[in-house]
Amino acid sequence: MDGSAPLVAIVPLKALADAKQRLADTLERSQRQAVTAWMFARVLSACHAARHVDRVLVVAGDAAGAELGRAHGADVLVELRHGLAIALRSADAALGDAAATLVVAADLPLATGPDLDAVCAAGVDGPVVVVAPTH
């Protein structure tokens, strides 16, 4: 990533109704949705603050997530099928001409623009940088 090619940050977001199921014993659905929306908004702010990010694309799992993404200045693609791999394939298909992409998890509320820029800078040494592999 030398900064000459446009970079698109892809932020996958599950359907808000399914947000943070692991916390169901502790938080009501509306509380889980509120926490998810808060984290998501902070991630989008970090993406917009990153110098290397030219565009932000949210792959939303439902209309509520899509609305939230648009409210925070992101382009939105709705993908109703479940799963991260499906969301990323949909984003890749929509961004066929993108020179570079950065996948940013929607639940990283402490991420900042400079953090994302540091990840992008790590891409100078190779075509792929994996910060936190997911299974």
Coordinates of N, CA, C and O in Angstrom, one line a residue:
M1 N 0.9 -1.2 0.0 CA 0.0 0.0 0.0 C 0.9 1.2 0.0 O 1.4 1.6 1.0
D2 N 1.1 1.8 -1.2 CA 2.0 2.9 -1.2 C 1.2 4.3 -1.2 O 1.8 5.3 -1.3
G3 N -0.1 4.3 -1.0 CA -0.8 5.5 -0.9 C -1.3 6.0 -2.3 O -2.1 7.0 -2.3
S4 N -0.8 5.4 -3.4 CA -1.2 5.9 -4.7 C -2.5 5.4 -5.2 O -3.2 6.0 -6.0
A5 N -2.9 4.2 -4.7 CA -4.1 3.5 -5.1 C -5.2 3.8 -4.1 O -5.0 3.8 -2.9
P6 N -6.5 4.0 -4.6 CA -7.6 4.2 -3.7 C -7.8 3.0 -2.8 O -7.7 1.9 -3.3
L7 N -8.0 3.3 -1.5 CA -8.3 2.2 -0.6 C -9.7 2.2 -0.1 O -10.2 3.3 0.3
V8 N -10.4 1.1 -0.1 CA -11.7 1.0 0.4 C -11.7 0.2 1.7 O -11.2 -0.9 1.8
A9 N -12.3 0.8 2.8 CA -12.4 0.1 4.1 C -13.8 -0.6 4.0 O -14.8 0.0 3.7
I10 N -13.8 -1.9 4.2 CA -15.0 -2.7 4.2 C -15.3 -3.0 5.7 O -14.5 -3.6 6.4
V11 N -16.5 -2.7 6.1 CA -16.9 -2.9 7.5 C -18.2 -3.9 7.4 O -19.3 -3.4 7.2
P12 N -18.0 -5.2 7.7 CA -19.1 -6.1 7.7 C -19.9 -5.9 9.0 O -19.3 -5.7 10.1
L13 N -21.2 -5.9 8.9 CA -22.1 -5.7 10.1 C -23.2 -6.7 10.1 O -24.0 -6.7 9.1
K14 N -23.3 -7.6 11.1 CA -24.4 -8.5 11.1 C -25.7 -7.8 11.2 O -25.7 -6.6 11.6
A15 N -26.7 -8.5 11.0 CA -28.1 -8.0 11.2 C -28.2 -7.5 12.7 O -27.8 -8.2 13.6
L16 N -28.7 -6.3 12.9 CA -28.7 -5.8 14.3 C -29.6 -6.6 15.2 O -29.3 -6.7 16.4
A17 N -30.6 -7.3 14.6 CA -31.4 -8.2 15.5 C -30.6 -9.3 16.0 O -31.0 -9.9 17.1
D18 N -29.5 -9.7 15.4 CA -28.7 -10.8 15.8 C -27.5 -10.4 16.6 O -26.6 -11.2 16.9
A19 N -27.4 -9.1 16.9 CA -26.2 -8.6 17.5 C -25.8 -9.1 18.8 O -26.7 -9.2 19.7
K20 N -24.6 -9.5 19.0 CA -24.0 -9.8 20.3 C -24.8 -10.9 21.1 O -25.1 -10.7 22.2
Q21 N -25.2 -11.9 20.4 CA -26.0 -13.0 21.0 C -25.3 -13.6 22.2 O -26.0 -14.0 23.2
R22 N -24.0 -13.6 22.3 CA -23.3 -14.1 23.5 C -23.7 -13.4 24.7 O -23.5 -13.9 25.8
L23 N -24.2 -12.1 24.6 CA -24.5 -11.3 25.8 C -26.0 -11.4 26.1 O -26.5 -10.7 27.0
A24 N -26.7 -12.4 25.5 CA -28.2 -12.4 25.7 C -28.5 -12.7 27.2 O -29.6 -12.3 27.6
D25 N -27.7 -13.4 27.9 CA -28.0 -13.7 29.3 C -27.8 -12.5 30.2 O -28.3 -12.4 31.3
T26 N -27.1 -11.5 29.7 CA -26.8 -10.3 30.5 C -27.5 -9.0 30.0 O -28.0 -8.2 30.8
L27 N -27.7 -8.9 28.7 CA -28.3 -7.7 28.1 C -29.6 -8.0 27.3 O -29.6 -9.0 26.6
E28 N -30.6 -7.2 27.4 CA -31.7 -7.3 26.5 C -31.4 -7.0 25.1 O -30.3 -6.4 24.8
R29 N -32.2 -7.5 24.2 CA -31.9 -7.3 22.7 C -31.7 -5.8 22.4 O -30.7 -5.5 21.7
S30 N -32.5 -4.9 22.9 CA -32.3 -3.5 22.6 C -31.0 -3.0 23.2 O -30.4 -2.1 22.5
Q31 N -30.5 -3.5 24.3 CA -29.3 -3.1 24.8 C -28.1 -3.6 24.0 O -27.1 -2.9 23.7
R32 N -28.2 -4.8 23.5 CA -27.2 -5.4 22.6 C -27.1 -4.6 21.3 O -26.0 -4.3 20.8
Q33 N -28.3 -4.2 20.8 CA -28.3 -3.4 19.6 C -27.7 -2.1 19.8 O -26.9 -1.6 18.9
A34 N -27.9 -1.5 20.9 CA -27.4 -0.2 21.3 C -25.8 -0.2 21.4 O -25.1 0.7 20.9
V35 N -25.4 -1.2 22.0 CA -23.9 -1.4 22.2 C -23.3 -1.6 20.8 O -22.2 -1.0 20.5
T36 N -23.9 -2.5 20.0 CA -23.4 -2.7 18.6 C -23.4 -1.4 17.8 O -22.4 -1.1 17.1
A37 N -24.5 -0.7 17.9 CA -24.5 0.6 17.1 C -23.4 1.6 17.6 O -22.8 2.2 16.7
W38 N -23.2 1.6 18.9 CA -22.2 2.5 19.4 C -20.8 2.1 18.9 O -20.0 2.9 18.4
M39 N -20.5 0.8 19.0 CA -19.2 0.3 18.5 C -19.0 0.6 17.0 O -18.0 1.0 16.5
F40 N -20.1 0.3 16.3 CA -20.1 0.4 14.8 C -19.8 1.9 14.4 O -19.0 2.2 13.5
A41 N -20.5 2.8 15.1 CA -20.3 4.3 14.8 C -18.9 4.7 15.1 O -18.3 5.5 14.3
R42 N -18.3 4.2 16.1 CA -16.9 4.5 16.4 C -15.9 3.9 15.4 O -15.0 4.6 15.0
V43 N -16.2 2.7 14.9 CA -15.4 2.1 13.8 C -15.5 3.0 12.5 O -14.5 3.2 11.9
L44 N -16.7 3.4 12.2 CA -16.9 4.2 11.0 C -16.2 5.5 11.1 O -15.6 6.0 10.2
S45 N -16.2 6.1 12.3 CA -15.5 7.4 12.6 C -14.0 7.2 12.4 O -13.3 8.0 11.8
A46 N -13.4 6.0 12.8 CA -12.0 5.7 12.6 C -11.7 5.6 11.2 O -10.7 6.1 10.7
C47 N -12.6 4.9 10.4 CA -12.3 4.7 9.0 C -12.3 6.1 8.3 O -11.4 6.3 7.4
H48 N -13.2 6.9 8.6 CA -13.3 8.2 8.0 C -12.1 9.1 8.4 O -11.6 10.0 7.6
A49 N -11.5 8.9 9.6 CA -10.4 9.6 10.0 C -9.1 9.2 9.5 O -8.1 9.9 9.5
A50 N -9.1 7.9 9.0 CA -7.8 7.4 8.4 C -7.4 8.1 7.1 O -8.2 8.2 6.2
R51 N -6.2 8.6 7.1 CA -5.7 9.3 5.9 C -5.7 8.4 4.6 O -5.9 8.9 3.5
H52 N -5.4 7.1 4.8 CA -5.3 6.2 3.7 C -6.6 5.7 3.2 O -6.6 5.1 2.1
V53 N -7.7 5.8 3.9 CA -9.0 5.3 3.5 C -9.7 6.4 2.6 O -9.9 7.5 3.1
D54 N -10.0 6.0 1.4 CA -10.7 6.9 0.5 C -12.2 6.7 0.5 O -13.0 7.6 0.1
R55 N -12.7 5.5 0.8 CA -14.1 5.2 0.8 C -14.4 4.1 1.9 O -13.5 3.3 2.1
V56 N -15.6 4.2 2.4 CA -16.0 3.2 3.4 C -17.2 2.5 2.9 O -18.2 3.1 2.5
L57 N -17.1 1.2 2.8 CA -18.3 0.4 2.4 C -18.7 -0.5 3.5 O -17.9 -1.4 4.0
V58 N -20.0 -0.4 4.0 CA -20.5 -1.3 5.0 C -21.3 -2.4 4.3 O -22.1 -2.1 3.4
V59 N -21.1 -3.6 4.7 CA -21.8 -4.7 4.2 C -22.8 -5.1 5.4 O -22.4 -5.7 6.3
A60 N -24.0 -4.6 5.3 CA -25.0 -4.7 6.4 C -25.8 -6.0 6.2 O -26.2 -6.3 5.1
G61 N -26.1 -6.6 7.3 CA -27.0 -7.8 7.3 C -28.4 -7.5 7.4 O -29.2 -8.5 7.3
D62 N -28.8 -6.3 7.5 CA -30.3 -5.9 7.5 C -30.4 -4.4 7.2 O -29.5 -3.7 7.1
A63 N -31.7 -4.0 7.0 CA -32.0 -2.6 6.7 C -31.6 -1.7 7.8 O -31.2 -0.6 7.6
A64 N -31.8 -2.1 9.1 CA -31.4 -1.2 10.2 C -29.9 -0.9 10.2 O -29.5 0.2 10.4
G65 N -29.1 -2.0 9.9 CA -27.6 -1.7 9.8 C -27.3 -0.9 8.6 O -26.4 0.0 8.7
A66 N -28.0 -1.0 7.5 CA -27.7 -0.2 6.3 C -28.0 1.2 6.6 O -27.3 2.1 6.3
E67 N -29.2 1.5 7.3 CA -29.5 2.9 7.7 C -28.5 3.5 8.6 O -28.1 4.6 8.4
L68 N -28.0 2.7 9.5 CA -27.0 3.2 10.4 C -25.7 3.5 9.7 O -25.1 4.6 9.9
G69 N -25.3 2.7 8.7 CA -24.1 2.9 7.9 C -24.2 4.2 7.1 O -23.3 5.0 7.1
R70 N -25.4 4.4 6.5 CA -25.6 5.6 5.7 C -25.6 6.9 6.6 O -25.1 7.9 6.2
A71 N -26.2 6.7 7.8 CA -26.2 7.9 8.7 C -24.8 8.3 9.1 O -24.6 9.5 9.5
H72 N -23.9 7.4 9.0 CA -22.5 7.7 9.4 C -21.6 7.9 8.1 O -20.4 7.8 8.2
G73 N -22.2 8.2 7.0 CA -21.5 8.6 5.8 C -20.8 7.5 5.0 O -19.9 7.7 4.2
A74 N -21.3 6.3 5.2 CA -20.7 5.1 4.5 C -21.5 4.7 3.3 O -22.8 5.0 3.3
D75 N -20.9 4.2 2.3 CA -21.6 3.5 1.2 C -22.1 2.2 1.8 O -21.5 1.6 2.7
V76 N -23.2 1.7 1.3 CA -23.8 0.5 2.0 C -24.2 -0.5 0.9 O -24.7 -0.2 -0.2
L77 N -23.9 -1.8 1.2 CA -24.3 -3.0 0.5 C -25.1 -3.8 1.5 O -24.5 -4.2 2.5
V78 N -26.3 -4.2 1.2 CA -27.0 -5.1 2.1 C -26.9 -6.6 1.6 O -27.1 -6.9 0.4
E79 N -26.4 -7.4 2.5 CA -26.2 -8.8 2.2 C -27.0 -9.6 3.3 O -26.6 -9.6 4.5
L80 N -28.2 -10.2 2.9 CA -29.0 -10.8 3.9 C -28.6 -12.2 4.2 O -29.0 -12.8 5.3
R81 N -27.7 -12.8 3.4 CA -27.2 -14.1 3.8 C -26.2 -14.0 4.9 O -25.4 -13.0 5.0
H82 N -26.1 -14.9 5.8 CA -25.3 -14.8 7.0 C -23.8 -15.3 6.7 O -23.6 -16.2 5.9
G83 N -22.9 -14.7 7.4 CA -21.5 -15.2 7.4 C -20.5 -14.1 6.9 O -20.8 -13.4 5.9
L84 N -19.4 -14.1 7.5 CA -18.4 -13.1 7.1 C -17.8 -13.4 5.7 O -17.7 -12.5 4.9
A85 N -17.6 -14.7 5.4 CA -17.1 -15.0 4.0 C -18.1 -14.5 3.0 O -17.6 -14.0 1.9
I86 N -19.4 -14.7 3.2 CA -20.4 -14.3 2.2 C -20.3 -12.7 2.1 O -20.4 -12.2 1.0
A87 N -20.3 -12.0 3.2 CA -20.2 -10.6 3.2 C -19.0 -10.1 2.4 O -19.1 -9.2 1.6
L88 N -17.9 -10.7 2.6 CA -16.6 -10.3 2.0 C -16.7 -10.6 0.5 O -16.2 -9.8 -0.4
R89 N -17.3 -11.7 0.1 CA -17.4 -12.0 -1.3 C -18.3 -11.0 -2.0 O -18.1 -10.6 -3.1
S90 N -19.4 -10.6 -1.3 CA -20.3 -9.6 -1.9 C -19.6 -8.3 -2.1 O -19.7 -7.6 -3.1
A91 N -18.8 -7.9 -1.1 CA -18.0 -6.7 -1.2 C -17.0 -6.7 -2.3 O -16.9 -5.8 -3.1
D92 N -16.3 -7.9 -2.4 CA -15.3 -8.0 -3.5 C -16.0 -7.9 -4.9 O -15.5 -7.3 -5.8
A93 N -17.2 -8.5 -5.0 CA -17.9 -8.4 -6.3 C -18.3 -7.0 -6.6 O -18.3 -6.5 -7.7
A94 N -18.7 -6.3 -5.5 CA -19.2 -4.9 -5.7 C -18.0 -3.9 -6.0 O -18.1 -2.9 -6.6
L95 N -16.8 -4.3 -5.5 CA -15.6 -3.5 -5.6 C -14.6 -4.1 -6.6 O -13.4 -4.0 -6.4
G96 N -15.1 -4.7 -7.6 CA -14.2 -5.4 -8.5 C -13.0 -4.7 -9.0 O -11.9 -5.2 -9.3
D97 N -13.1 -3.3 -9.1 CA -12.0 -2.5 -9.6 C -11.2 -1.8 -8.5 O -10.3 -1.0 -8.7
A98 N -11.5 -2.2 -7.2 CA -10.8 -1.5 -6.1 C -9.3 -2.0 -6.1 O -9.0 -3.2 -6.2
A99 N -8.4 -1.1 -6.0 CA -7.0 -1.4 -6.0 C -6.6 -2.1 -4.6 O -5.7 -2.9 -4.6
A100 N -7.2 -1.6 -3.6 CA -6.8 -2.1 -2.2 C -8.1 -2.0 -1.3 O -8.9 -1.1 -1.4
T101 N -8.2 -3.0 -0.4 CA -9.2 -3.0 0.6 C -8.7 -3.3 1.9 O -7.6 -3.9 2.1
L102 N -9.4 -2.8 2.9 CA -9.0 -3.0 4.3 C -10.3 -3.5 5.0 O -11.3 -2.7 5.0
V103 N -10.3 -4.7 5.6 CA -11.5 -5.2 6.3 C -11.3 -4.8 7.7 O -10.3 -5.1 8.4
V104 N -12.4 -4.1 8.2 CA -12.3 -3.6 9.6 C -13.6 -4.2 10.3 O -14.7 -3.9 9.9
A105 N -13.3 -4.9 11.4 CA -14.4 -5.4 12.2 C -15.3 -4.3 12.8 O -14.7 -3.3 13.2
A106 N -16.6 -4.5 12.8 CA -17.5 -3.5 13.3 C -17.5 -3.4 14.8 O -18.1 -2.4 15.4
D107 N -16.8 -4.3 15.5 CA -16.8 -4.2 17.0 C -15.4 -3.9 17.6 O -15.0 -4.5 18.5
L108 N -14.8 -2.9 17.0 CA -13.4 -2.5 17.5 C -13.6 -1.0 17.9 O -13.0 -0.1 17.2
P109 N -14.3 -0.7 18.9 CA -14.6 0.7 19.3 C -13.3 1.5 19.7 O -13.4 2.7 19.6
L110 N -12.2 0.9 20.0 CA -11.1 1.7 20.4 C -10.1 1.9 19.2 O -9.1 2.6 19.3
A111 N -10.5 1.4 18.0 CA -9.7 1.7 16.8 C -9.7 3.2 16.5 O -10.8 3.8 16.7
T112 N -8.6 3.7 16.0 CA -8.6 5.1 15.6 C -8.1 5.2 14.1 O -7.6 4.2 13.6
G113 N -8.3 6.4 13.6 CA -7.7 6.6 12.2 C -6.3 6.3 12.1 O -5.8 5.6 11.2
P114 N -5.4 6.8 13.0 CA -4.0 6.4 13.0 C -3.7 4.9 13.1 O -2.8 4.4 12.5
D115 N -4.5 4.2 13.9 CA -4.4 2.8 14.0 C -4.6 2.1 12.6 O -3.8 1.3 12.2
L116 N -5.6 2.5 11.9 CA -5.9 2.0 10.6 C -4.8 2.4 9.6 O -4.4 1.6 8.7
D117 N -4.3 3.6 9.7 CA -3.2 4.0 8.8 C -2.0 3.2 9.1 O -1.2 2.9 8.1
A118 N -1.7 2.8 10.3 CA -0.6 2.0 10.6 C -0.7 0.6 10.0 O 0.3 0.0 9.5
V119 N -1.9 0.0 10.0 CA -2.2 -1.2 9.3 C -1.9 -1.1 7.8 O -1.3 -1.9 7.2
C120 N -2.4 0.0 7.2 CA -2.2 0.3 5.8 C -0.7 0.4 5.5 O -0.2 -0.1 4.5
A121 N 0.0 1.1 6.3 CA 1.5 1.2 6.1 C 2.2 -0.1 6.2 O 3.2 -0.3 5.5
A122 N 1.7 -1.1 7.0 CA 2.3 -2.4 7.0 C 2.1 -3.1 5.7 O 2.9 -4.0 5.4
G123 N 1.2 -2.7 4.9 CA 1.0 -3.3 3.6 C 2.0 -3.0 2.5 O 2.0 -3.5 1.4
V124 N 2.9 -2.0 2.9 CA 3.9 -1.6 1.9 C 4.9 -2.8 1.6 O 5.4 -2.9 0.5
D125 N 5.1 -3.7 2.6 CA 6.0 -4.8 2.4 C 5.4 -6.0 1.7 O 6.1 -6.9 1.4
G126 N 4.1 -6.0 1.4 CA 3.5 -7.1 0.8 C 2.1 -6.9 0.4 O 1.5 -5.9 0.8
P127 N 1.5 -7.8 -0.4 CA 0.1 -7.5 -0.8 C -0.9 -7.8 0.2 O -2.1 -7.4 0.0
V128 N -0.6 -8.5 1.3 CA -1.6 -8.8 2.3 C -1.1 -8.6 3.7 O 0.1 -9.0 4.0
V129 N -1.9 -8.0 4.6 CA -1.6 -7.9 6.0 C -2.7 -8.5 6.8 O -3.9 -8.1 6.6
V130 N -2.5 -9.4 7.6 CA -3.5 -10.0 8.5 C -3.1 -9.6 9.9 O -2.1 -9.9 10.4
V131 N -4.0 -8.8 10.6 CA -3.7 -8.4 11.9 C -4.3 -9.4 12.9 O -3.6 -9.7 13.9
A132 N -5.6 -9.8 12.7 CA -6.2 -10.7 13.7 C -7.0 -11.7 12.9 O -8.1 -11.4 12.4
P133 N -6.4 -12.9 12.6 CA -7.2 -13.9 11.9 C -8.4 -14.3 12.6 O -8.5 -14.3 13.8
T134 N -9.5 -14.5 11.8 CA -10.7 -15.0 12.3 C -11.0 -16.4 11.8 O -10.6 -16.8 10.8
H135 N -11.7 -17.1 12.6 CA -12.1 -18.5 12.3 C -13.5 -18.7 12.1 O -14.3 -18.2 12.9

